[in-house]
PDB file of C-alpha atoms in Angstrom:
ATOM      1  CA  UNK A  29     -45.033 -18.476  -3.224  1.00  0.00           C
ATOM      2  CA  UNK A  30     -44.682 -14.586  -3.185  1.00  0.00           C
ATOM      3  CA  UNK A  31     -43.473 -13.617  -6.556  1.00  0.00           C
ATOM      4  CA  UNK A  32     -40.623 -10.827  -6.570  1.00  0.00           C
ATOM      5  CA  UNK A  33     -41.614  -7.420  -8.357  1.00  0.00           C
ATOM      6  CA  UNK A  34     -39.783  -5.902 -10.716  1.00  0.00           C
ATOM      7  CA  UNK A  35     -39.240  -3.070  -9.109  1.00  0.00           C
ATOM      8  CA  UNK A  36     -37.256  -4.670  -6.238  1.00  0.00           C
ATOM      9  CA  UNK A  37     -35.611  -6.380  -8.981  1.00  0.00           C
ATOM     10  CA  UNK A  38     -34.530  -3.393 -10.733  1.00  0.00           C
ATOM     11  CA  UNK A  39     -33.335  -2.130  -7.381  1.00  0.00           C
ATOM     12  CA  UNK A  40     -31.151  -4.981  -6.661  1.00  0.00           C
ATOM     13  CA  UNK A  41     -29.307  -4.802 -10.241  1.00  0.00           C
ATOM     14  CA  UNK A  42     -28.968  -1.318  -9.677  1.00  0.00           C
ATOM     15  CA  UNK A  43     -27.434  -1.809  -6.715  1.00  0.00           C
ATOM     16  CA  UNK A  44     -24.796  -4.590  -7.742  1.00  0.00           C
ATOM     17  CA  UNK A  45     -24.198  -2.348 -11.000  1.00  0.00           C
ATOM     18  CA  UNK A  46     -23.362   0.369  -8.464  1.00  0.00           C
ATOM     19  CA  UNK A  47     -21.048  -1.707  -6.612  1.00  0.00           C
ATOM     20  CA  UNK A  48     -19.000  -2.972  -9.318  1.00  0.00           C
ATOM     21  CA  UNK A  49     -19.051   0.468 -10.750  1.00  0.00           C
ATOM     22  CA  UNK A  50     -17.508   1.653  -7.510  1.00  0.00           C
ATOM     23  CA  UNK A  51     -14.702  -0.992  -7.393  1.00  0.00           C
ATOM     24  CA  UNK A  52     -13.759  -0.496 -10.999  1.00  0.00           C
ATOM     25  CA  UNK A  53     -13.264   3.091 -10.158  1.00  0.00           C
ATOM     26  CA  UNK A  54     -10.467   2.701  -7.664  1.00  0.00           C
ATOM     27  CA  UNK A  55      -8.619   4.897  -8.139  1.00  0.00           C
ATOM     28  CA  UNK A  56     -10.738   7.490  -8.339  1.00  0.00           C
ATOM     29  CA  UNK A  57      -8.026  10.474  -6.253  1.00  0.00           C
ATOM     30  CA  UNK A  58      -4.898  10.057  -5.243  1.00  0.00           C
ATOM     31  CA  UNK A  59      -3.583   7.637  -2.981  1.00  0.00           C
ATOM     32  CA  UNK A  60      -1.211   8.580   0.073  1.00  0.00           C
ATOM     33  CA  UNK A  61       1.515   6.055   1.118  1.00  0.00           C
ATOM     34  CA  UNK A  62       2.575   7.279   4.842  1.00  0.00           C
ATOM     35  CA  UNK A  63       6.474   6.726   5.663  1.00  0.00           C
ATOM     36  CA  UNK A  64       6.970   6.251   9.799  1.00  0.00           C
ATOM     37  CA  UNK A  65      10.669   7.298   8.998  1.00  0.00           C
ATOM     38  CA  UNK A  66      12.371  10.765   8.423  1.00  0.00           C
ATOM     39  CA  UNK A  67      12.853  11.815   5.373  1.00  0.00           C
ATOM     40  CA  UNK A  68      16.168  10.648   3.680  1.00  0.00           C
ATOM     41  CA  UNK A  69      15.899   7.142   5.544  1.00  0.00           C
ATOM     42  CA  UNK A  70      16.080   3.857   3.410  1.00  0.00           C
ATOM     43  CA  UNK A  71      12.312   3.326   3.673  1.00  0.00           C
ATOM     44  CA  UNK A  72      11.704   7.019   2.728  1.00  0.00           C
ATOM     45  CA  UNK A  73      13.755   6.654  -0.666  1.00  0.00           C
ATOM     46  CA  UNK A  74      12.647   3.005  -1.521  1.00  0.00           C
ATOM     47  CA  UNK A  75       8.812   4.292  -1.301  1.00  0.00           C
ATOM     48  CA  UNK A  76       9.547   7.426  -2.925  1.00  0.00           C
ATOM     49  CA  UNK A  77      11.053   5.729  -6.272  1.00  0.00           C
ATOM     50  CA  UNK A  78       8.561   2.949  -6.078  1.00  0.00           C
ATOM     51  CA  UNK A  79       5.486   4.969  -5.473  1.00  0.00           C
ATOM     52  CA  UNK A  80       6.354   7.393  -8.755  1.00  0.00           C
ATOM     53  CA  UNK A  81       6.280   3.863 -10.565  1.00  0.00           C
ATOM     54  CA  UNK A  82       2.799   2.823  -9.382  1.00  0.00           C
ATOM     55  CA  UNK A  83       1.295   6.207 -10.046  1.00  0.00           C
ATOM     56  CA  UNK A  84       1.829   5.334 -13.815  1.00  0.00           C
ATOM     57  CA  UNK A  85      -0.149   2.356 -13.543  1.00  0.00           C
ATOM     58  CA  UNK A  86      -2.792   3.539 -11.686  1.00  0.00           C
ATOM     59  CA  UNK A  87      -3.237   6.191 -13.410  1.00  0.00           C
ATOM     60  CA  UNK A  88      -3.571   8.905 -10.167  1.00  0.00           C
ATOM     61  CA  UNK A  89      -0.845  10.272  -8.082  1.00  0.00           C
ATOM     62  CA  UNK A  90       0.735   8.556  -5.016  1.00  0.00           C
ATOM     63  CA  UNK A  91       1.844  10.808  -2.311  1.00  0.00           C
ATOM     64  CA  UNK A  92       4.351  10.139   0.172  1.00  0.00           C
ATOM     65  CA  UNK A  93       3.606  11.749   3.492  1.00  0.00           C
ATOM     66  CA  UNK A  94       6.277  11.358   6.166  1.00  0.00           C
ATOM     67  CA  UNK A  95       5.037  10.790   9.886  1.00  0.00           C
ATOM     68  CA  UNK A  96       7.410  10.305  12.539  1.00  0.00           C
ATOM     69  CA  UNK A  97       7.721   9.854  16.153  1.00  0.00           C
ATOM     70  CA  UNK A  98       7.433   7.171  18.867  1.00  0.00           C
ATOM     71  CA  UNK A  99       9.732   5.015  17.272  1.00  0.00           C
ATOM     72  CA  UNK A 100       7.787   4.994  14.075  1.00  0.00           C
ATOM     73  CA  UNK A 101       4.420   4.104  15.847  1.00  0.00           C
ATOM     74  CA  UNK A 102       2.842   7.387  15.388  1.00  0.00           C
ATOM     75  CA  UNK A 103       2.767   6.555  11.331  1.00  0.00           C
ATOM     76  CA  UNK A 104       1.852   3.300  12.137  1.00  0.00           C
ATOM     77  CA  UNK A 105      -1.321   3.976  14.398  1.00  0.00           C
ATOM     78  CA  UNK A 106      -2.668   6.963  12.182  1.00  0.00           C
ATOM     79  CA  UNK A 107      -2.707   4.418   9.030  1.00  0.00           C
ATOM     80  CA  UNK A 108      -4.435   1.765  11.614  1.00  0.00           C
ATOM     81  CA  UNK A 109      -7.072   4.371  11.910  1.00  0.00           C
ATOM     82  CA  UNK A 110      -7.404   5.465   7.994  1.00  0.00           C
ATOM     83  CA  UNK A 111     -10.116   4.209   6.327  1.00  0.00           C
ATOM     84  CA  UNK A 112      -9.966   0.645   4.784  1.00  0.00           C
ATOM     85  CA  UNK A 113     -10.357   2.327   0.995  1.00  0.00           C
ATOM     86  CA  UNK A 114      -7.123   1.961  -0.390  1.00  0.00           C
ATOM     87  CA  UNK A 115      -6.407   5.523  -0.430  1.00  0.00           C
ATOM     88  CA  UNK A 116      -3.967   5.590   2.606  1.00  0.00           C
ATOM     89  CA  UNK A 117      -1.596   2.711   3.146  1.00  0.00           C
ATOM     90  CA  UNK A 118       1.515   2.401   4.945  1.00  0.00           C
ATOM     91  CA  UNK A 119       5.181   1.771   3.780  1.00  0.00           C
ATOM     92  CA  UNK A 120       6.786  -0.358   6.235  1.00  0.00           C
ATOM     93  CA  UNK A 121      10.126  -1.986   7.191  1.00  0.00           C
ATOM     94  CA  UNK A 122       9.992  -5.097   9.051  1.00  0.00           C
ATOM     95  CA  UNK A 123      10.013  -3.287  12.101  1.00  0.00           C
ATOM     96  CA  UNK A 124       5.784  -3.657  11.790  1.00  0.00           C
ATOM     97  CA  UNK A 125       5.787  -7.333  12.559  1.00  0.00           C
ATOM     98  CA  UNK A 126       8.659  -7.465  15.261  1.00  0.00           C
ATOM     99  CA  UNK A 127       8.039  -4.141  17.378  1.00  0.00           C
ATOM    100  CA  UNK A 128       4.726  -5.817  19.163  1.00  0.00           C
ATOM    101  CA  UNK A 129       7.345  -8.733  20.865  1.00  0.00           C
ATOM    102  CA  UNK A 130       9.116  -5.849  22.247  1.00  0.00           C
ATOM    103  CA  UNK A 131       6.887  -3.471  23.474  1.00  0.00           C
ATOM    104  CA  UNK A 132       4.239  -3.495  26.053  1.00  0.00           C
ATOM    105  CA  UNK A 133       1.566  -1.295  24.261  1.00  0.00           C
ATOM    106  CA  UNK A 134       2.855  -0.810  20.542  1.00  0.00           C
ATOM    107  CA  UNK A 135      -0.926   0.609  19.799  1.00  0.00           C
ATOM    108  CA  UNK A 136      -1.634  -1.985  17.087  1.00  0.00           C
ATOM    109  CA  UNK A 137      -2.097  -5.465  16.602  1.00  0.00           C
ATOM    110  CA  UNK A 138      -0.519  -7.040  13.429  1.00  0.00           C
ATOM    111  CA  UNK A 139      -3.157  -9.492  12.556  1.00  0.00           C
ATOM    112  CA  UNK A 140      -6.231  -7.683  13.525  1.00  0.00           C
ATOM    113  CA  UNK A 141      -5.701  -4.186  12.109  1.00  0.00           C
ATOM    114  CA  UNK A 142      -3.262  -4.427   8.788  1.00  0.00           C
ATOM    115  CA  UNK A 143      -3.522  -6.759   5.691  1.00  0.00           C
ATOM    116  CA  UNK A 144      -0.443  -7.217   3.495  1.00  0.00           C
ATOM    117  CA  UNK A 145      -0.481  -4.916  -0.238  1.00  0.00           C
ATOM    118  CA  UNK A 146       3.200  -7.001  -1.140  1.00  0.00           C
ATOM    119  CA  UNK A 147       6.791  -5.981  -0.024  1.00  0.00           C
ATOM    120  CA  UNK A 148       9.100  -3.371  -2.024  1.00  0.00           C
ATOM    121  CA  UNK A 149      12.675  -5.152  -1.501  1.00  0.00           C
ATOM    122  CA  UNK A 150      14.838  -7.129   0.965  1.00  0.00           C
ATOM    123  CA  UNK A 151      18.654  -6.688   1.964  1.00  0.00           C
ATOM    124  CA  UNK A 152      20.748  -7.623   4.405  1.00  0.00           C
ATOM    125  CA  UNK A 153      22.632  -4.963   6.729  1.00  0.00           C
ATOM    126  CA  UNK A 154      26.393  -4.589   7.408  1.00  0.00           C
ATOM    127  CA  UNK A 155      28.134  -4.712  10.833  1.00  0.00           C
ATOM    128  CA  UNK A 156      30.496  -1.552  10.675  1.00  0.00           C
ATOM    129  CA  UNK A 157      32.766   0.189  13.222  1.00  0.00           C
ATOM    130  CA  UNK A 158      35.246   3.226  13.401  1.00  0.00           C
ATOM    131  CA  UNK A 159      38.668   2.184  11.221  1.00  0.00           C
ATOM    132  CA  UNK A 160      40.471   3.766  14.181  1.00  0.00           C
ATOM    133  CA  UNK A 161      39.285   1.389  16.577  1.00  0.00           C
ATOM    134  CA  UNK A 162      41.513  -1.516  18.033  1.00  0.00           C
ATOM    135  CA  UNK A 163      40.002  -4.777  16.601  1.00  0.00           C
ATOM    136  CA  UNK A 164      40.426  -4.873  12.718  1.00  0.00           C
ATOM    137  CA  UNK A 165      38.832  -8.394  11.632  1.00  0.00           C
ATOM    138  CA  UNK A 166      35.704  -9.980  12.936  1.00  0.00           C
ATOM    139  CA  UNK A 167      37.202 -12.731  14.994  1.00  0.00           C
ATOM    140  CA  UNK A 168      39.134 -10.050  16.899  1.00  0.00           C
ATOM    141  CA  UNK A 169      36.175  -8.106  17.539  1.00  0.00           C
ATOM    142  CA  UNK A 170      34.729 -11.015  18.803  1.00  0.00           C
ATOM    143  CA  UNK A 171      37.957 -11.868  21.172  1.00  0.00           C
ATOM    144  CA  UNK A 172      37.340  -8.638  22.712  1.00  0.00           C
ATOM    145  CA  UNK A 173      34.071  -8.496  23.710  1.00  0.00           C
ATOM    146  CA  UNK A 174      34.533 -11.917  25.347  1.00  0.00           C
ATOM    147  CA  UNK A 175      37.220 -10.883  27.044  1.00  0.00           C
ATOM    148  CA  UNK A 176      35.406  -7.407  28.266  1.00  0.00           C
ATOM    149  CA  UNK A 177      31.754  -8.229  28.468  1.00  0.00           C
ATOM    150  CA  UNK A 178      29.898  -4.963  28.392  1.00  0.00           C
ATOM    151  CA  UNK A 179      33.019  -2.578  27.946  1.00  0.00           C
ATOM    152  CA  UNK A 180      31.941  -2.229  24.336  1.00  0.00           C
ATOM    153  CA  UNK A 181      28.707  -0.965  22.611  1.00  0.00           C
ATOM    154  CA  UNK A 182      26.608  -0.976  19.626  1.00  0.00           C
ATOM    155  CA  UNK A 183      24.145   1.746  18.155  1.00  0.00           C
ATOM    156  CA  UNK A 184      20.907   1.199  16.876  1.00  0.00           C
ATOM    157  CA  UNK A 185      17.955   3.286  16.126  1.00  0.00           C
ATOM    158  CA  UNK A 186      16.035   1.919  19.364  1.00  0.00           C
ATOM    159  CA  UNK A 187      14.687  -1.446  20.371  1.00  0.00           C
ATOM    160  CA  UNK A 188      12.652  -3.663  18.154  1.00  0.00           C
ATOM    161  CA  UNK A 189      13.864  -1.595  15.175  1.00  0.00           C
ATOM    162  CA  UNK A 190      15.751  -3.529  12.695  1.00  0.00           C
ATOM    163  CA  UNK A 191      19.178  -2.242  13.450  1.00  0.00           C
ATOM    164  CA  UNK A 192      18.706  -3.570  16.908  1.00  0.00           C
ATOM    165  CA  UNK A 193      17.238  -6.809  15.982  1.00  0.00           C
ATOM    166  CA  UNK A 194      20.011  -7.970  13.331  1.00  0.00           C
ATOM    167  CA  UNK A 195      22.317  -6.500  16.489  1.00  0.00           C
ATOM    168  CA  UNK A 196      20.648  -8.854  19.156  1.00  0.00           C
ATOM    169  CA  UNK A 197      20.572 -11.636  17.199  1.00  0.00           C
ATOM    170  CA  UNK A 198      24.477 -11.448  16.286  1.00  0.00           C
ATOM    171  CA  UNK A 199      25.253 -10.704  20.028  1.00  0.00           C
ATOM    172  CA  UNK A 200      23.160 -14.100  20.891  1.00  0.00           C
ATOM    173  CA  UNK A 201      24.916 -16.243  18.111  1.00  0.00           C
ATOM    174  CA  UNK A 202      28.114 -14.954  18.695  1.00  0.00           C
ATOM    175  CA  UNK A 203      28.177 -15.515  22.760  1.00  0.00           C
ATOM    176  CA  UNK A 204      29.041 -11.643  23.552  1.00  0.00           C
ATOM    177  CA  UNK A 205      27.236  -9.110  25.202  1.00  0.00           C
ATOM    178  CA  UNK A 206      28.150  -5.227  24.213  1.00  0.00           C
ATOM    179  CA  UNK A 207      26.150  -2.377  25.741  1.00  0.00           C
ATOM    180  CA  UNK A 208      23.447  -0.628  23.770  1.00  0.00           C
ATOM    181  CA  UNK A 209      23.039   2.738  23.149  1.00  0.00           C
ATOM    182  CA  UNK A 210      19.822   3.908  20.967  1.00  0.00           C
ATOM    183  CA  UNK A 211      19.632   6.582  18.642  1.00  0.00           C
ATOM    184  CA  UNK A 212      16.396   8.148  17.093  1.00  0.00           C
ATOM    185  CA  UNK A 213      17.220   6.282  13.686  1.00  0.00           C
ATOM    186  CA  UNK A 214      20.520   5.174  12.392  1.00  0.00           C
ATOM    187  CA  UNK A 215      21.446   8.285  10.776  1.00  0.00           C
ATOM    188  CA  UNK A 216      21.653   9.975  13.989  1.00  0.00           C
ATOM    189  CA  UNK A 217      24.011   7.398  15.176  1.00  0.00           C
ATOM    190  CA  UNK A 218      26.299   7.616  12.501  1.00  0.00           C
ATOM    191  CA  UNK A 219      28.621  10.479  13.653  1.00  0.00           C
ATOM    192  CA  UNK A 220      28.975   8.321  17.020  1.00  0.00           C
ATOM    193  CA  UNK A 221      29.966   5.298  15.221  1.00  0.00           C
ATOM    194  CA  UNK A 222      32.425   7.135  12.610  1.00  0.00           C
ATOM    195  CA  UNK A 223      33.821   8.889  15.909  1.00  0.00           C
ATOM    196  CA  UNK A 224      34.823   5.705  17.904  1.00  0.00           C
ATOM    197  CA  UNK A 225      32.427   6.709  20.203  1.00  0.00           C
ATOM    198  CA  UNK A 226      30.199   3.497  19.914  1.00  0.00           C
ATOM    199  CA  UNK A 227      31.975   0.678  18.696  1.00  0.00           C
ATOM    200  CA  UNK A 228      29.803  -0.923  15.836  1.00  0.00           C
ATOM    201  CA  UNK A 229      26.106  -0.732  14.262  1.00  0.00           C
ATOM    202  CA  UNK A 230      24.614  -2.858  11.784  1.00  0.00           C
ATOM    203  CA  UNK A 231      23.435  -0.814   9.372  1.00  0.00           C
ATOM    204  CA  UNK A 232      21.640  -0.355   5.230  1.00  0.00           C
ATOM    205  CA  UNK A 233      24.117  -0.790   2.460  1.00  0.00           C
ATOM    206  CA  UNK A 234      23.019   2.012   0.661  1.00  0.00           C
ATOM    207  CA  UNK A 235      23.967   4.570   3.810  1.00  0.00           C
ATOM    208  CA  UNK A 236      27.191   2.284   4.748  1.00  0.00           C
ATOM    209  CA  UNK A 237      28.827   2.197   1.866  1.00  0.00           C
ATOM    210  CA  UNK A 238      29.668   5.161   0.850  1.00  0.00           C
ATOM    211  CA  UNK A 239      31.483   5.768   4.351  1.00  0.00           C
ATOM    212  CA  UNK A 240      33.037   2.419   4.048  1.00  0.00           C
ATOM    213  CA  UNK A 241      34.668   3.074   0.724  1.00  0.00           C
ATOM    214  CA  UNK A 242      35.683   6.334   1.854  1.00  0.00           C
ATOM    215  CA  UNK A 243      37.857   5.043   4.613  1.00  0.00           C
ATOM    216  CA  UNK A 244      35.547   6.568   7.858  1.00  0.00           C
ATOM    217  CA  UNK A 245      34.091   3.069   8.461  1.00  0.00           C
ATOM    218  CA  UNK A 246      35.427  -0.548   8.625  1.00  0.00           C
ATOM    219  CA  UNK A 247      33.435  -2.815   7.401  1.00  0.00           C
ATOM    220  CA  UNK A 248      33.244  -6.419   9.697  1.00  0.00           C
ATOM    221  CA  UNK A 249      30.755  -8.385   7.883  1.00  0.00           C
ATOM    222  CA  UNK A 250      27.414  -8.894   5.906  1.00  0.00           C
ATOM    223  CA  UNK A 251      24.099 -10.260   7.116  1.00  0.00           C
ATOM    224  CA  UNK A 252      23.303 -12.400   4.053  1.00  0.00           C
ATOM    225  CA  UNK A 253      23.809 -15.917   3.777  1.00  0.00           C
ATOM    226  CA  UNK A 254      26.049 -15.004   1.008  1.00  0.00           C
ATOM    227  CA  UNK A 255      27.826 -12.180  -0.307  1.00  0.00           C
ATOM    228  CA  UNK A 256      26.105  -9.645  -1.756  1.00  0.00           C
ATOM    229  CA  UNK A 257      26.642  -8.417  -5.781  1.00  0.00           C
ATOM    230  CA  UNK A 258      27.150  -4.923  -4.725  1.00  0.00           C
ATOM    231  CA  UNK A 259      29.815  -5.076  -2.373  1.00  0.00           C
ATOM    232  CA  UNK A 260      31.531  -8.510  -3.052  1.00  0.00           C
ATOM    233  CA  UNK A 261      34.554  -7.675  -1.007  1.00  0.00           C
ATOM    234  CA  UNK A 262      32.557  -8.215   2.190  1.00  0.00           C
ATOM    235  CA  UNK A 263      32.290 -11.280   3.608  1.00  0.00           C
ATOM    236  CA  UNK A 264      29.453 -12.622   5.786  1.00  0.00           C
ATOM    237  CA  UNK A 265      29.414 -12.889   9.298  1.00  0.00           C
ATOM    238  CA  UNK A 266      28.548 -16.437   8.924  1.00  0.00           C
ATOM    239  CA  UNK A 267      31.802 -17.220   7.237  1.00  0.00           C
ATOM    240  CA  UNK A 268      33.965 -15.505   9.709  1.00  0.00           C
ATOM    241  CA  UNK A 269      32.943 -17.620  12.706  1.00  0.00           C
ATOM    242  CA  UNK A 270      29.180 -16.824  13.288  1.00  0.00           C
ATOM    243  CA  UNK A 271      27.890 -20.039  11.299  1.00  0.00           C
ATOM    244  CA  UNK A 272      23.891 -19.850  10.649  1.00  0.00           C
ATOM    245  CA  UNK A 273      23.948 -16.151  11.380  1.00  0.00           C
ATOM    246  CA  UNK A 274      21.610 -14.281   8.522  1.00  0.00           C
ATOM    247  CA  UNK A 275      19.221 -11.721   8.863  1.00  0.00           C
ATOM    248  CA  UNK A 276      17.491  -9.649   6.216  1.00  0.00           C
ATOM    249  CA  UNK A 277      15.473  -6.420   6.368  1.00  0.00           C
ATOM    250  CA  UNK A 278      12.310  -6.112   4.297  1.00  0.00           C
ATOM    251  CA  UNK A 279      10.269  -3.146   3.288  1.00  0.00           C
ATOM    252  CA  UNK A 280       6.871  -3.321   1.857  1.00  0.00           C
ATOM    253  CA  UNK A 281       3.208  -1.727   2.064  1.00  0.00           C
ATOM    254  CA  UNK A 282       0.390  -2.785   4.142  1.00  0.00           C
ATOM    255  CA  UNK A 283      -3.347  -1.198   4.258  1.00  0.00           C
ATOM    256  CA  UNK A 284      -5.858  -1.233   7.152  1.00  0.00           C
ATOM    257  CA  UNK A 285      -7.987  -4.376   7.551  1.00  0.00           C
ATOM    258  CA  UNK A 286     -10.940  -4.239   5.739  1.00  0.00           C
ATOM    259  CA  UNK A 287      -9.660  -2.991   2.811  1.00  0.00           C
ATOM    260  CA  UNK A 288     -11.531  -4.571   0.067  1.00  0.00           C
ATOM    261  CA  UNK A 289      -9.422  -7.577  -1.816  1.00  0.00           C
ATOM    262  CA  UNK A 290      -9.831  -6.053  -5.519  1.00  0.00           C
ATOM    263  CA  UNK A 291      -8.500  -2.785  -4.199  1.00  0.00           C
ATOM    264  CA  UNK A 292      -5.905  -4.558  -2.687  1.00  0.00           C
ATOM    265  CA  UNK A 293      -5.203  -6.738  -6.117  1.00  0.00           C
ATOM    266  CA  UNK A 294      -5.202  -3.288  -8.019  1.00  0.00           C
ATOM    267  CA  UNK A 295      -2.405  -1.631  -5.207  1.00  0.00           C
ATOM    268  CA  UNK A 296      -0.472  -4.855  -5.202  1.00  0.00           C
ATOM    269  CA  UNK A 297      -0.410  -5.164  -9.590  1.00  0.00           C
ATOM    270  CA  UNK A 298       1.092  -1.753  -9.403  1.00  0.00           C
ATOM    271  CA  UNK A 299       3.468  -2.459  -6.822  1.00  0.00           C
ATOM    272  CA  UNK A 300       4.611  -5.620  -8.770  1.00  0.00           C
ATOM    273  CA  UNK A 301       4.744  -3.399 -11.829  1.00  0.00           C
ATOM    274  CA  UNK A 302       6.774  -0.681  -9.761  1.00  0.00           C
ATOM    275  CA  UNK A 303       9.591  -3.466  -8.450  1.00  0.00           C
ATOM    276  CA  UNK A 304       9.997  -4.925 -11.749  1.00  0.00           C
ATOM    277  CA  UNK A 305      10.595  -2.022 -13.834  1.00  0.00           C
ATOM    278  CA  UNK A 306      14.476  -2.039 -15.130  1.00  0.00           C
ATOM    279  CA  UNK A 307      15.032   1.129 -13.741  1.00  0.00           C
ATOM    280  CA  UNK A 308      13.923   0.352  -9.652  1.00  0.00           C
ATOM    281  CA  UNK A 309      15.729  -3.125  -9.962  1.00  0.00           C
ATOM    282  CA  UNK A 310      18.902  -1.121 -11.239  1.00  0.00           C
ATOM    283  CA  UNK A 311      18.677   0.913  -8.050  1.00  0.00           C
ATOM    284  CA  UNK A 312      17.918  -2.010  -5.612  1.00  0.00           C
ATOM    285  CA  UNK A 313      20.921  -3.479  -6.630  1.00  0.00           C
ATOM    286  CA  UNK A 314      23.243  -0.742  -6.515  1.00  0.00           C
ATOM    287  CA  UNK A 315      21.921  -0.614  -2.886  1.00  0.00           C
ATOM    288  CA  UNK A 316      22.676  -4.005  -2.521  1.00  0.00           C
ATOM    289  CA  UNK A 317      18.863  -4.866  -2.375  1.00  0.00           C
ATOM    290  CA  UNK A 318      16.900  -7.230  -4.224  1.00  0.00           C
ATOM    291  CA  UNK A 319      13.368  -7.157  -5.281  1.00  0.00           C
ATOM    292  CA  UNK A 320      10.954  -9.301  -3.209  1.00  0.00           C
ATOM    293  CA  UNK A 321       7.276 -10.270  -4.648  1.00  0.00           C
ATOM    294  CA  UNK A 322       4.444 -11.860  -3.009  1.00  0.00           C
ATOM    295  CA  UNK A 323       0.660 -11.426  -3.271  1.00  0.00           C
ATOM    296  CA  UNK A 324      -1.337  -9.452  -0.323  1.00  0.00           C
ATOM    297  CA  UNK A 325      -2.359 -13.121   1.181  1.00  0.00           C
ATOM    298  CA  UNK A 326       1.142 -14.390   1.330  1.00  0.00           C
ATOM    299  CA  UNK A 327       2.899 -10.689   2.278  1.00  0.00           C
ATOM    300  CA  UNK A 328      -0.076 -11.126   5.274  1.00  0.00           C
ATOM    301  CA  UNK A 329       1.215 -14.492   6.090  1.00  0.00           C
ATOM    302  CA  UNK A 330       4.815 -14.046   5.929  1.00  0.00           C
ATOM    303  CA  UNK A 331       4.700 -11.154   8.059  1.00  0.00           C
ATOM    304  CA  UNK A 332       2.914 -13.163  10.685  1.00  0.00           C
ATOM    305  CA  UNK A 333       5.159 -15.927  10.602  1.00  0.00           C
ATOM    306  CA  UNK A 334       8.190 -13.298  10.794  1.00  0.00           C
ATOM    307  CA  UNK A 335       6.367 -11.926  14.262  1.00  0.00           C
ATOM    308  CA  UNK A 336       6.031 -15.292  15.522  1.00  0.00           C
ATOM    309  CA  UNK A 337      10.107 -15.809  14.713  1.00  0.00           C
ATOM    310  CA  UNK A 338      10.793 -12.682  16.831  1.00  0.00           C
ATOM    311  CA  UNK A 339       8.769 -13.388  19.987  1.00  0.00           C
ATOM    312  CA  UNK A 340      10.626 -16.579  19.814  1.00  0.00           C
ATOM    313  CA  UNK A 341      14.269 -14.616  19.849  1.00  0.00           C
ATOM    314  CA  UNK A 342      12.770 -12.442  22.445  1.00  0.00           C
ATOM    315  CA  UNK A 343      11.871 -15.200  24.481  1.00  0.00           C
ATOM    316  CA  UNK A 344      15.171 -16.644  24.028  1.00  0.00           C
ATOM    317  CA  UNK A 345      17.488 -13.908  24.906  1.00  0.00           C
ATOM    318  CA  UNK A 346      15.174 -13.139  28.108  1.00  0.00           C
ATOM    319  CA  UNK A 347      14.200  -9.532  27.072  1.00  0.00           C
ATOM    320  CA  UNK A 348      11.451  -7.998  28.739  1.00  0.00           C
ATOM    321  CA  UNK A 349       8.687  -6.105  26.887  1.00  0.00           C
ATOM    322  CA  UNK A 350       9.161  -1.984  27.399  1.00  0.00           C
TER     323      UNK A 350
END
């Protein structure tokens, strides 16, 4: 039997040592988190808060970069094509898992192109409308919509977004039809909802509640299974006649597929340290959201299951891909 030479053994040991040192070195430079929504949006503000805390654990700057366009697809596709080394990752909402059920060509395959780092938080949405409109309660709104199908309207950030998905699920379970008015984000829709040009919109508590408390919007209900501690005065939609209705948005971080497991673990550990910090938890609770923790593998599986759920909903609603 041929004996392995010492030079070969030394070379193999050197390679193994070099690989171990390379893994241990992560991160050796700044990390970039791409946000596919505009500055000021909930995903953007949440990511910036979390990124600052992650940097403390990782020992490197964590830079947030906004890449918007094409209903968020430009930012998603950009990270899909980035090196799978952990230095460019994506901050995403639940739309990442949901959009493929509604888009003919989203430009990515969730299972093939991305792997989870972990979730940041989850939060229900609030159904809001102008106080000046005739309907003062959810029951009145539903009765009005049933009496005049598609005479009323709802705003969203576009088909496939969380603001659209939550509304579509509500309409389906309430048995009503409204005209859909898409906008380039919920922020763009808000002035028309406040003015009453559009009847309702589902929006995040962080952006809707200030308008509600200042009297510019009426809150018809919250999409969670139980009332939210940050605004307990707002009843759930389920308790007001739409039993079983529940919808929550989750925000998280994903990396390009093929990112090494040890790198994902370091990113996940830093993310978990950020979301468990007192400052971040307090901010989340003030916004009506709560920390949401899963391992990289668990988050990957969670998003896959969510994608399957949305596929079924879209099929049940008879919605054609666009």
